[in-house]
Amino acid sequence: FDQIKMTQSDDIILGASPGNIASAAAMIRDGKRVAFSTETVYGLGADATNDEAIAGIFEAKGRPSFNPLIVHFINTAQVANVVDFSETATVLGEAFWPGALTLVLKRKIDCPVSLLASAGLETLAVRVPSHPLAHEFLKQARAPVAAPSANRSGQISPTTAEHVFESLGDKVDAILDGGPCAVGLESTIIDLSCDTPTLLRPGGIAREEIEAVIGPLEVSDGSDDAPRSPGMLSRHYAPSIPIRLNADKANDGEAFLAFGVGTDAADVNLSQSGNLVEAAANLFAMLRMLDQTKYNGIAVMKIPDSGLGIAINDRLERAATS
Ligand code: TXA
Ligand code: MG
């Protein structure tokens, strides 16, 4: 039995050879999921510009809600293509990138990164990792790679390829093994999208080091576990028009957001075939699109409360009550 398990992990865990890096990068371009080592913790990566691949990450992690993801780049120039790169960001990037710092910045209007990676927010969390294997992998993927820590939701972050295999072995197409993580702690997250730079999550780079460069940071408070899961804060996107859940049809003036077959009259369908991964991939873009039309509300069909449906419903309930 041990031998069977060994063989399986050998198939999935790829050593850091040029051939393995090339095939892992090709998997990313194919919309697959590849876990990879960074200097902080292992990430569960997918092409950040591919909505369905991003939905697949949430499914694999078993996240009960759509927490926004950190997107990884090879250098500052690539980052500045997709977000508004402020002066403070430039200073922090020069001081700490590549490295264990994540910056939250405003998305550019034409930002090609999936809205699902931002969980619908106007902002994006970005990072340039320093691990040479991560760098080479990102370079060959030729796309920004969104990656949360490569553990199932609620478990601790993995710092070896074996940890990833134990937690997500059946949910990834490959695990790029760069050895044990040198930092072993997630990146420090600084929000630069608000007036005062705000520490959202303490991590691999100490607050004092950052304050030595840009001065005092505000510290995120508010909700109970704000520092650890800023994605749960109320700053999540909600449409400006009311959302009505579990609707059978639209009332006068409402848009109808459908799910599943037999709803041809629907204004918009999250997934005609009733596929929750497809629905997740479409959710934020469709809400945003309907928000920009003439409708005065959005009626949403019932979404099954299983698998990714749990995260979709969590998001819809938040949007409906805000
Ligand atoms: O070291 C790390 O940061 C690792 C490696 C893989 O890069 N990644 C990581 O990702 O720890 P994750 O998903 O486990 O944690 C990301 C955190 C979440 O708490 C999320 O809420 C926050 O980043 N986040 C992501 N985008 C955000 C945004 N636009 N605004 C505020 N918080 C954001
Ligand atoms: Mg995590």
XYZ file of N, CA and C in Angstrom, residues 28-193:
498
model
N -0.230 25.433 -16.660
C -0.882 26.705 -16.297
C -1.551 27.301 -17.539
N -0.827 27.300 -18.652
C -1.403 27.863 -19.883
C -2.613 27.067 -20.357
N -2.664 25.775 -19.966
C -3.816 24.924 -20.299
C -4.967 25.079 -19.317
N -4.852 25.982 -18.362
C -5.938 26.194 -17.400
C -5.932 25.207 -16.248
N -4.802 24.516 -16.050
C -4.739 23.537 -14.956
C -4.221 24.168 -13.667
N -4.231 23.350 -12.604
C -3.777 23.819 -11.289
C -2.414 23.222 -10.971
N -1.472 24.082 -10.649
C -0.129 23.627 -10.278
C 0.263 24.272 -8.954
N 0.580 23.432 -7.964
C 1.131 23.973 -6.719
C 2.620 24.194 -6.925
N 3.158 25.248 -6.342
C 4.584 25.564 -6.536
C 5.155 26.203 -5.279
N 6.470 26.040 -5.131
C 7.118 26.596 -3.948
C 7.374 28.078 -4.148
N 7.174 28.831 -3.084
C 7.664 30.208 -3.043
C 8.513 30.281 -1.777
N 9.138 31.417 -1.521
C 9.963 31.522 -0.314
C 9.103 31.557 0.951
N 7.803 31.917 0.830
C 6.957 31.998 2.030
C 6.324 30.641 2.333
N 5.335 30.261 1.524
C 4.679 28.954 1.643
C 4.385 28.464 0.227
N 3.970 27.218 0.092
C 3.589 26.728 -1.242
C 2.252 27.352 -1.650
N 2.151 27.700 -2.935
C 0.929 28.277 -3.460
C 0.215 27.293 -4.378
N -1.107 27.419 -4.446
C -1.901 26.614 -5.378
C -2.228 27.512 -6.562
N -1.503 27.326 -7.677
C -1.533 28.294 -8.748
C -2.435 27.954 -9.915
N -2.951 29.005 -10.554
C -3.667 28.873 -11.816
C -3.532 30.196 -12.570
N -3.721 30.142 -13.879
C -3.657 31.337 -14.729
C -4.644 32.386 -14.209
N -4.120 33.519 -13.763
C -4.956 34.541 -13.134
C -5.937 35.178 -14.117
N -5.699 35.010 -15.415
C -6.581 35.626 -16.397
C -7.684 34.664 -16.854
N -7.700 33.453 -16.296
C -8.636 32.418 -16.733
C -9.697 32.176 -15.641
N -10.908 32.685 -15.881
C -11.971 32.622 -14.864
C -12.227 31.201 -14.368
N -12.289 30.251 -15.286
C -12.622 28.877 -14.868
C -11.488 28.247 -14.083
N -10.263 28.572 -14.467
C -9.125 28.039 -13.716
C -9.134 28.591 -12.289
N -9.515 29.865 -12.152
C -9.587 30.475 -10.817
C -10.713 29.833 -10.002
N -11.842 29.602 -10.650
C -12.939 28.916 -9.953
C -12.470 27.552 -9.459
N -11.632 26.901 -10.270
C -11.097 25.598 -9.888
C -10.256 25.652 -8.614
N -9.588 26.776 -8.389
C -8.791 26.932 -7.155
C -9.711 26.942 -5.934
N -10.780 27.713 -6.030
C -11.706 27.766 -4.889
C -12.312 26.395 -4.629
N -12.618 25.697 -5.716
C -13.192 24.358 -5.561
C -12.190 23.424 -4.877
N -10.944 23.471 -5.343
C -9.919 22.586 -4.777
C -9.681 22.874 -3.301
N -9.659 24.148 -2.935
C -9.399 24.515 -1.546
C -10.594 24.240 -0.644
N -11.760 24.071 -1.254
C -12.963 23.889 -0.454
C -13.270 25.122 0.363
N -13.018 26.298 -0.233
C -13.274 27.545 0.486
C -14.763 27.774 0.613
N -15.241 28.049 1.831
C -16.668 28.293 2.003
C -17.096 29.647 1.458
N -16.130 30.499 1.147
C -16.483 31.792 0.551
C -15.365 32.162 -0.412
N -15.616 33.187 -1.239
C -14.581 33.617 -2.174
C -13.698 34.670 -1.526
N -12.644 34.236 -0.866
C -11.639 35.145 -0.367
C -10.788 35.542 -1.579
N -10.473 36.824 -1.736
C -9.664 37.171 -2.910
C -8.269 36.541 -2.837
N -7.640 36.370 -3.986
C -6.366 35.645 -4.068
C -5.204 36.594 -4.336
N -4.011 36.160 -3.981
C -2.805 36.908 -4.310
C -2.339 36.469 -5.705
N -1.985 37.457 -6.535
C -1.515 37.139 -7.879
C -0.008 37.395 -7.945
N 0.697 36.436 -8.548
C 2.162 36.429 -8.556
C 2.723 36.822 -9.919
N 3.767 37.644 -9.885
C 4.365 38.198 -11.112
C 5.882 38.038 -11.074
N 6.520 38.176 -12.262
C 7.979 38.040 -12.296
C 8.689 39.337 -11.919
N 8.051 40.478 -12.114
C 8.714 41.738 -11.759
C 7.699 42.876 -11.645
N 8.188 44.005 -11.181
C 7.332 45.169 -10.949
C 6.691 45.670 -12.240
N 7.431 45.595 -13.334
C 6.886 46.089 -14.605
C 5.614 45.319 -14.974
N 5.629 44.003 -14.768
C 4.441 43.195 -15.073
C 3.287 43.573 -14.142
N 3.606 43.825 -12.884
C 2.573 44.221 -11.923
C 1.922 45.529 -12.370
N 2.775 46.480 -12.778
C 2.280 47.809 -13.128
C 1.406 47.804 -14.383
N 1.410 46.687 -15.113
C 0.510 46.559 -16.266
C -0.943 46.340 -15.857
N -1.176 45.816 -14.659
C -2.541 45.407 -14.306
C -3.152 46.195 -13.153
N -2.316 46.874 -12.346
C -2.844 47.700 -11.247
C -2.259 49.103 -11.341
N -2.910 50.067 -10.672
C -2.364 51.424 -10.594
C -1.224 51.409 -9.592
N -0.023 51.530 -10.095
C 1.156 51.373 -9.248
C 1.549 52.731 -8.675
N 1.189 52.973 -7.424
C 1.370 54.283 -6.798
C 2.839 54.517 -6.434
N 3.111 55.740 -5.958
C 4.468 56.095 -5.552
C 4.912 55.244 -4.365
N 4.011 55.085 -3.401
C 4.333 54.254 -2.229
C 4.604 52.817 -2.659
N 3.835 52.344 -3.616
C 4.055 50.981 -4.119
C 5.444 50.864 -4.734
N 5.837 51.902 -5.467
C 7.159 51.878 -6.090
C 8.250 51.781 -5.030
N 8.089 52.582 -3.984
C 9.081 52.582 -2.899
C 9.136 51.214 -2.222
N 7.965 50.651 -1.919
C 7.929 49.339 -1.252
C 8.439 48.237 -2.173
N 8.093 48.325 -3.446
C 8.569 47.335 -4.407
C 10.092 47.340 -4.499
N 10.654 48.558 -4.527
C 12.123 48.661 -4.606
C 12.779 48.102 -3.352
N 12.127 48.301 -2.216
C 12.720 47.852 -0.948
C 12.562 46.339 -0.728
N 11.434 45.776 -1.123
C 11.126 44.409 -0.666
C 10.861 43.381 -1.763
N 10.799 43.778 -3.004
C 10.581 42.796 -4.073
C 11.878 42.505 -4.802
N 12.099 41.253 -5.223
C 11.219 40.129 -4.937
C 11.294 39.738 -3.460
N 10.160 39.312 -2.903
C 10.151 38.936 -1.499
C 8.764 38.781 -0.916
N 8.735 38.658 0.414
C 7.529 38.222 1.132
C 6.564 39.361 1.443
N 6.373 40.237 0.476
C 5.448 41.355 0.659
C 4.356 41.323 -0.411
N 3.115 41.454 0.029
C 1.982 41.548 -0.900
C 1.371 42.936 -0.775
N 1.102 43.565 -1.922
C 0.485 44.892 -1.939
C -0.919 44.805 -2.522
N -1.861 45.471 -1.885
C -3.218 45.560 -2.420
C -3.353 46.915 -3.102
N -3.640 46.871 -4.399
C -3.689 48.086 -5.215
C -4.951 48.086 -6.076
N -5.310 49.259 -6.580
C -6.490 49.361 -7.449
C -6.236 48.682 -8.786
N -7.202 47.888 -9.245
C -7.107 47.290 -10.576
C -7.163 48.385 -11.633
N -6.405 48.228 -12.690
C -6.586 49.105 -13.834
C -7.930 48.790 -14.484
N -8.503 49.788 -15.160
C -9.803 49.604 -15.805
C -9.811 48.355 -16.692
N -8.728 48.181 -17.435
C -8.668 47.059 -18.388
C -7.852 45.896 -17.819
N -7.828 45.795 -16.497
C -7.051 44.734 -15.843
C -7.487 43.360 -16.360
N -6.543 42.583 -16.907
C -6.912 41.298 -17.507
C -7.110 40.176 -16.476
N -6.833 40.465 -15.202
C -6.962 39.419 -14.182
C -8.433 39.193 -13.845
N -8.799 37.923 -13.732
C -10.174 37.532 -13.425
C -10.741 38.295 -12.226
N -11.987 38.762 -12.365
C -12.656 39.426 -11.239
C -12.848 38.461 -10.074
N -12.930 37.177 -10.389
C -13.096 36.187 -9.328
C -11.843 36.144 -8.446
N -10.669 36.380 -9.019
C -9.436 36.423 -8.226
C -9.475 37.588 -7.244
N -10.177 38.659 -7.612
C -10.360 39.816 -6.728
C -11.610 39.665 -5.875
N -12.300 38.542 -6.004
C -13.597 38.349 -5.342
C -14.519 39.537 -5.608
N -14.402 40.070 -6.813
C -15.285 41.155 -7.206
C -14.839 42.537 -6.758
N -13.765 42.619 -5.970
C -13.291 43.916 -5.476
C -12.695 44.756 -6.596
N -12.537 46.058 -6.302
C -11.864 46.960 -7.248
C -10.358 46.831 -7.125
N -9.913 46.028 -6.175
C -8.485 45.934 -5.885
C -7.940 44.549 -6.211
N -6.613 44.465 -6.253
C -5.950 43.190 -6.498
C -4.727 43.110 -5.576
N -4.531 41.919 -4.993
C -3.341 41.686 -4.172
C -2.251 41.124 -5.077
N -1.079 41.757 -5.065
C -0.008 41.383 -5.995
C 1.305 41.160 -5.251
N 2.095 40.265 -5.806
C 3.366 39.939 -5.148
C 4.367 39.425 -6.179
N 5.651 39.750 -5.966
C 6.748 39.230 -6.787
C 7.590 38.324 -5.886
N 7.424 37.006 -6.002
C 8.149 36.106 -5.103
C 9.630 36.016 -5.464
N 10.459 35.688 -4.474
C 11.903 35.656 -4.708
C 12.445 34.253 -4.975
N 11.656 33.231 -4.707
C 12.162 31.868 -4.910
C 12.502 31.666 -6.393
N 13.724 31.233 -6.700
C 14.134 31.106 -8.112
C 13.233 30.164 -8.909
N 12.765 29.094 -8.265
C 11.885 28.161 -8.978
C 10.555 28.841 -9.315
N 10.006 29.585 -8.362
C 8.754 30.314 -8.615
C 8.960 31.299 -9.763
N 10.110 31.979 -9.739
C 10.387 32.981 -10.769
C 10.444 32.347 -12.162
N 11.165 31.233 -12.264
C 11.320 30.576 -13.568
C 9.977 30.026 -14.059
N 9.212 29.477 -13.136
C 7.882 28.936 -13.450
C 6.954 30.050 -13.954
N 6.943 31.172 -13.265
C 6.094 32.307 -13.675
C 6.532 32.843 -15.037
N 7.830 32.889 -15.236
C 8.370 33.410 -16.493
C 7.895 32.541 -17.663
N 7.992 31.223 -17.470
C 7.618 30.324 -18.558
C 6.103 30.202 -18.728
N 5.361 30.435 -17.657
C 3.897 30.392 -17.762
C 3.403 31.556 -18.638
N 4.194 32.616 -18.701
C 3.870 33.815 -19.492
C 2.508 34.398 -19.135
N 2.111 34.214 -17.874
C 0.848 34.778 -17.382
C 1.006 35.004 -15.891
N 0.276 35.992 -15.350
C 0.275 36.116 -13.893
C -0.408 34.880 -13.294
N 0.084 34.428 -12.175
C -0.460 33.207 -11.565
C -1.078 33.545 -10.207
N -2.377 33.312 -10.099
C -3.076 33.512 -8.830
C -2.839 32.292 -7.965
N -2.497 32.519 -6.699
C -2.218 31.380 -5.833
C -2.476 31.693 -4.368
N -3.468 31.034 -3.793
C -3.586 31.060 -2.340
C -2.624 30.023 -1.783
N -2.455 29.996 -0.478
C -1.625 28.941 0.102
C -2.239 27.591 -0.271
N -1.358 26.593 -0.516
C -1.810 25.329 -1.118
C -2.278 24.318 -0.066
N -3.211 24.772 0.747
C -3.813 23.892 1.751
C -5.324 23.936 1.585
N -6.002 22.925 2.075
C -7.449 23.009 2.128
C -7.849 24.101 3.098
N -8.972 24.735 2.838
C -9.470 25.807 3.685
C -9.491 25.345 5.142
N -8.958 26.183 6.033
C -8.982 25.847 7.448
C -7.756 25.093 7.931
N -6.958 24.555 7.012
C -5.721 23.880 7.425
C -4.566 24.881 7.385
N -3.437 24.485 7.980
C -2.317 25.420 7.974
C -1.572 25.382 6.639
N -0.839 26.454 6.387
C -0.156 26.594 5.094
C 0.988 25.598 4.961
N 1.163 25.007 3.769
C 2.198 24.009 3.551
C 3.555 24.623 3.246
N 4.602 24.039 3.800
C 5.952 24.543 3.546
C 6.856 23.491 2.896
N 6.270 22.341 2.535
C 7.003 21.361 1.714
C 6.038 20.790 0.674
N 6.611 20.195 -0.372
C 5.791 19.569 -1.417
C 4.970 18.418 -0.824
N 5.526 17.721 0.155
C 4.805 16.608 0.779
C 3.565 17.109 1.525
N 3.688 18.252 2.203
C 2.508 18.842 2.872
C 1.399 19.067 1.852
N 1.785 19.619 0.711
C 0.788 19.918 -0.322
C 0.150 18.612 -0.791
N 0.991 17.604 -0.992
C 0.466 16.330 -1.475
C -0.530 15.740 -0.482
N -0.214 15.826 0.810
C -1.123 15.282 1.831
C -2.462 16.009 1.829
N -2.409 17.301 1.589
C -3.629 18.111 1.710
C -4.427 18.172 0.405
N -3.729 18.282 -0.714
C -4.412 18.557 -1.995
C -3.970 17.620 -3.120
N -3.323 16.511 -2.758
C -2.755 15.619 -3.766
C -3.712 15.221 -4.874
N -4.982 15.065 -4.521
C -5.954 14.638 -5.535
C -6.600 15.827 -6.248
N -6.171 17.051 -5.897
C -6.827 18.240 -6.454
C -5.908 19.073 -7.337
N -4.660 18.649 -7.460
C -3.719 19.418 -8.284
C -3.218 18.563 -9.436
N -2.826 19.232 -10.502
C -2.286 18.501 -11.638
C -0.801 18.245 -11.456
N -0.134 19.101 -10.692
C 1.283 18.893 -10.395
C 1.668 19.716 -9.180
N 2.750 19.304 -8.529
C 3.337 20.074 -7.426
C 4.807 20.276 -7.769
N 5.207 21.532 -7.988
C 6.611 21.837 -8.310
C 7.388 21.946 -7.010
N 8.336 21.051 -6.838
C 9.040 20.912 -5.554
C 10.308 21.741 -5.533
N 10.282 22.830 -4.781
C 11.473 23.675 -4.641
C 12.094 23.526 -3.268
N 11.781 22.417 -2.589
C 12.332 22.204 -1.254
C 11.529 22.937 -0.191
N 11.954 22.829 1.059
C 11.247 23.498 2.152
C 11.319 25.022 1.991
N 10.252 25.719 2.368
C 10.206 27.177 2.198
C 11.127 27.862 3.199
N 11.917 28.800 2.720
C 12.895 29.474 3.574
C 12.221 30.358 4.625
N 11.174 31.078 4.240
C 10.492 31.968 5.195
C 9.504 31.161 6.045
N 8.715 30.351 5.407
C 7.823 29.447 6.146
C 6.596 30.104 6.749
N 6.395 31.354 6.423
C 5.274 32.142 6.944
C 4.725 32.919 5.756
N 3.426 33.122 5.703
C 2.846 33.825 4.560
C 3.395 35.252 4.447
N 3.198 35.843 3.286
C 3.675 37.206 3.052
C 2.913 38.214 3.918
N 3.572 39.323 4.186
C 2.935 40.463 4.850
C 2.062 41.177 3.823
N 0.830 41.509 4.201
C -0.056 42.179 3.236
C -0.302 43.626 3.654
N 0.007 44.550 2.738
C -0.218 45.983 2.952
C -1.232 46.491 1.931
N -2.272 47.114 2.438
C -3.287 47.703 1.561
C -2.887 49.136 1.229
N -2.638 49.382 -0.049
C -2.283 50.729 -0.500
C -3.432 51.364 -1.272
N -4.589 50.737 -1.236
C -5.711 51.277 -2.022
C -6.502 52.302 -1.215
